[in-house]
Short mmCIF file of C-alpha atoms in Angstrom, two decimals:
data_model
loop_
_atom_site.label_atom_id
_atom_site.label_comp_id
_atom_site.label_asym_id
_atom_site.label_seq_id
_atom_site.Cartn_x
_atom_site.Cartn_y
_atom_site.Cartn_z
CA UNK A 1 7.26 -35.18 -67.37
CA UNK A 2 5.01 -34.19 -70.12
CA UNK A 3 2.20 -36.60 -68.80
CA UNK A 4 -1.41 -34.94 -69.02
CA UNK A 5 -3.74 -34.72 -65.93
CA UNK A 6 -6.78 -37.71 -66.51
CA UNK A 7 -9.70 -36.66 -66.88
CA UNK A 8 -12.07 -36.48 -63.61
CA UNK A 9 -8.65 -36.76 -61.18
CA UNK A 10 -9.72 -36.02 -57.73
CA UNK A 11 -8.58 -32.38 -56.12
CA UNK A 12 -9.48 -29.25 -55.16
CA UNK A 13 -10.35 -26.72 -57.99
CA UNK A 14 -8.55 -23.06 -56.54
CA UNK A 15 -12.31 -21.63 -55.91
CA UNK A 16 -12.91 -23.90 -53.28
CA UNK A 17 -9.23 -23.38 -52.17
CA UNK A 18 -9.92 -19.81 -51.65
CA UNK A 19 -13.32 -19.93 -50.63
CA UNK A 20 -12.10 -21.63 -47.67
CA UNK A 21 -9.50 -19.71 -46.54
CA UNK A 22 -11.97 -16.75 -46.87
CA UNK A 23 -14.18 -19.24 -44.59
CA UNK A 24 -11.06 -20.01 -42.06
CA UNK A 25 -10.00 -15.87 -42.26
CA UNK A 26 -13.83 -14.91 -41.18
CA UNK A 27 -13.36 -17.49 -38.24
CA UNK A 28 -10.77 -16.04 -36.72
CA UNK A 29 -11.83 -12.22 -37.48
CA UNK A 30 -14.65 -13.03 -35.27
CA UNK A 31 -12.87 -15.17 -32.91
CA UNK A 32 -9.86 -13.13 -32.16
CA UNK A 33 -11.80 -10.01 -30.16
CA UNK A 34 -13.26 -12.81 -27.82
CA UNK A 35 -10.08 -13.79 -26.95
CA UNK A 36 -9.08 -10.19 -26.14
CA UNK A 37 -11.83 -9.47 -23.95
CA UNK A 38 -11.00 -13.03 -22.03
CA UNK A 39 -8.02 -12.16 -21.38
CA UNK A 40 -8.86 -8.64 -20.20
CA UNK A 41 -10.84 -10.81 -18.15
CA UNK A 42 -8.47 -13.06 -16.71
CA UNK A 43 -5.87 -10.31 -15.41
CA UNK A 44 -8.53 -8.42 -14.22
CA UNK A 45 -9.07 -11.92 -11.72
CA UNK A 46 -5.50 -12.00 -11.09
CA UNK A 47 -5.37 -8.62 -9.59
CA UNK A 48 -8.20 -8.98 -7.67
CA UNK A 49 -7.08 -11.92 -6.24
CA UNK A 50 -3.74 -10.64 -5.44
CA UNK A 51 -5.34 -7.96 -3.12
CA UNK A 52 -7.65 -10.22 -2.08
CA UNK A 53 -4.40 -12.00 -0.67
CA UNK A 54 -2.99 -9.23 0.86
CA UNK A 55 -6.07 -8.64 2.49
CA UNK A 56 -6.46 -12.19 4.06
CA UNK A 57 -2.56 -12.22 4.99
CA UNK A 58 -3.11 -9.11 6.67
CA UNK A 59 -5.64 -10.31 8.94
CA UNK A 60 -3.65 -13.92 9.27
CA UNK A 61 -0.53 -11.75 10.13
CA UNK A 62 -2.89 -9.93 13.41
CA UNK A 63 -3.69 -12.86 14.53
CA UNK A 64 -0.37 -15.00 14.41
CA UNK A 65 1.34 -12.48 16.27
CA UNK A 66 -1.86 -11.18 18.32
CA UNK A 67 -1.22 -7.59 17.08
CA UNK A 68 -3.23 -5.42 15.36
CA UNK A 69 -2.77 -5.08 10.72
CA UNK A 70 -4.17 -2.24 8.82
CA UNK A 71 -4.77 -2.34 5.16
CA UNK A 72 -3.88 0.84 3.80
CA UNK A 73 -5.02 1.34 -0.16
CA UNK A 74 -3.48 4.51 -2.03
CA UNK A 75 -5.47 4.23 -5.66
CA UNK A 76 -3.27 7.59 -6.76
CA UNK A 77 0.00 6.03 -6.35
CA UNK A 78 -1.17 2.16 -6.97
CA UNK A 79 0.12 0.96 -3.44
CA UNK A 80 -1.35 -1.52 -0.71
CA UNK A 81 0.48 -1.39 2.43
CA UNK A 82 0.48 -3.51 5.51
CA UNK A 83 0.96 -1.64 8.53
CA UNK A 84 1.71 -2.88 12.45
CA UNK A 85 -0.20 -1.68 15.66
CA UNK A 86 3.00 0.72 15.98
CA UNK A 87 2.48 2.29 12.43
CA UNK A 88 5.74 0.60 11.23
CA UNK A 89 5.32 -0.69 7.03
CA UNK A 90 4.95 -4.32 7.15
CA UNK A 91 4.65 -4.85 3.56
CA UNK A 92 4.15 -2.89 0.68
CA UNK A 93 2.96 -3.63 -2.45
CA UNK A 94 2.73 -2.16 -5.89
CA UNK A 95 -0.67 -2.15 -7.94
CA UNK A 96 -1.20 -2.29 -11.60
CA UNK A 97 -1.77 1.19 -13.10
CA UNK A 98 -4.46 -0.53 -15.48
CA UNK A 99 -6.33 -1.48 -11.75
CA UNK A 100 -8.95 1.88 -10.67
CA UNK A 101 -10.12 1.32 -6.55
CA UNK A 102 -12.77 2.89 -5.09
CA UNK A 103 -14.12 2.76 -1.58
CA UNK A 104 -17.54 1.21 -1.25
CA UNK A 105 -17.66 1.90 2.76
CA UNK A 106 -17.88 4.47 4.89
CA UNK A 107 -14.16 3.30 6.30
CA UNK A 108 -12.69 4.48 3.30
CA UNK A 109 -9.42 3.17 1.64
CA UNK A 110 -7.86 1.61 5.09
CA UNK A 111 -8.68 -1.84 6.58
CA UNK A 112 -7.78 -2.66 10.34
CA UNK A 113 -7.71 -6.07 11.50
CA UNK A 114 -8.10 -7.26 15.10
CA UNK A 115 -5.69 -9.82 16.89
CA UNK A 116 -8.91 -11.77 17.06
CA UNK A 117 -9.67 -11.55 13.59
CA UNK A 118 -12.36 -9.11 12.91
CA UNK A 119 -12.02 -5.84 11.13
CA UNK A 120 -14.26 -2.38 10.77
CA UNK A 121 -15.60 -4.39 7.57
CA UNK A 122 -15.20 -2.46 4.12
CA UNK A 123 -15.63 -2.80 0.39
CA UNK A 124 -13.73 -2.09 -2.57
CA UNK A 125 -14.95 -1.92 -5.92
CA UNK A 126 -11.92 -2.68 -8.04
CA UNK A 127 -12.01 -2.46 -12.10
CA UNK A 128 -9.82 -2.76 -15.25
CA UNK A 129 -11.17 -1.91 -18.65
CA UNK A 130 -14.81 -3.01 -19.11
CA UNK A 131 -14.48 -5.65 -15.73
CA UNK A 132 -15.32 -4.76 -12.43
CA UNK A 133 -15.11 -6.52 -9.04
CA UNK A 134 -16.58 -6.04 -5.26
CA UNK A 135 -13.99 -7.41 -3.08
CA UNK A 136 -15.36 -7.08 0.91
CA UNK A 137 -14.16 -7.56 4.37
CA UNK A 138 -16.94 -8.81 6.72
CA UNK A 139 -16.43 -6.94 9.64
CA UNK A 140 -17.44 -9.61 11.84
CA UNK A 141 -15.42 -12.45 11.23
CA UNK A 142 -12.58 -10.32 8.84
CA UNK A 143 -13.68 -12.55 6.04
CA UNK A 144 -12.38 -11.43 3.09
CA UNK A 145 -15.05 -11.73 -0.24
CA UNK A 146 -14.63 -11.36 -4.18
CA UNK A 147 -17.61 -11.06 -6.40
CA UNK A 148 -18.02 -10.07 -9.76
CA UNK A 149 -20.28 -7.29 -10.68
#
């Protein structure tokens, strides 16, 4: 107790303490919005390759049971259905209200797939926030495409 400090002990003086913690606070002030905008970014891929999926099981779904599928996209109520050659709802799936569709083809918001595989071909241009997607249907071979844009 009582015992001085010596003279030229090694430490930190507190201006260098807090000269780097203004250092470290500045790092992650101009880190942090990055990470924001990647992971905008990521569930912006997510979605698009969820109805990217629906898309391809549609068309996997016509030709497993050699029936025709249509793809049927409702943007106003955030909905994707699946529907048989008989019009019956195969599957029906809920969108994210953060995800905006828009038609890029003439064929509009529905997709129908062959029992040999092809389609009518579309494209969708799907975006959330700032990131956008062009997610196609070759309407040759029903192939189903994702591209950023």
């Amino acid at each position: 107790m009582g015992q001085r400090a010596e003279v030229g002990a090694r430490g930190f003086t507190l201006l260098e303490l807090l000269v780097t913690l203004f250092l470290i606070a500045l790092a992650l002030g101009l880190v942090a919005p990055a990470i924001g905008r990647s992971t905008e970014a990521v569930r912006a891929r997510a979605e698009v390759a969820g109805f990217s999926a629906a898309l391809r099981h549609a068309r996997e779904r016509a030709i497993t049971t050699r029936e025709p599928r249509t793809v049927v996209v409702e943007p106003a109520a955030h909905r994707l259905t699946i529907r048989t050659g008989d019009d019956t709802v195969e599957l029906a799936r809920t969108l994210s209200s953060g995800l905006a569709i828009e038609a890029l083809a003439p064929t509009g918001l529905a997709v129908r797939f062959e029992p040999h595989g092809a389609s009518g071909g579309s494209a969708f241009r799907l975006t959330r926030g700032s990131v956008s997607y062009r997610v196609s249907v070759d309407p040759v071979t029903g192939r189903v495409r994702n591209a950023r844009e």
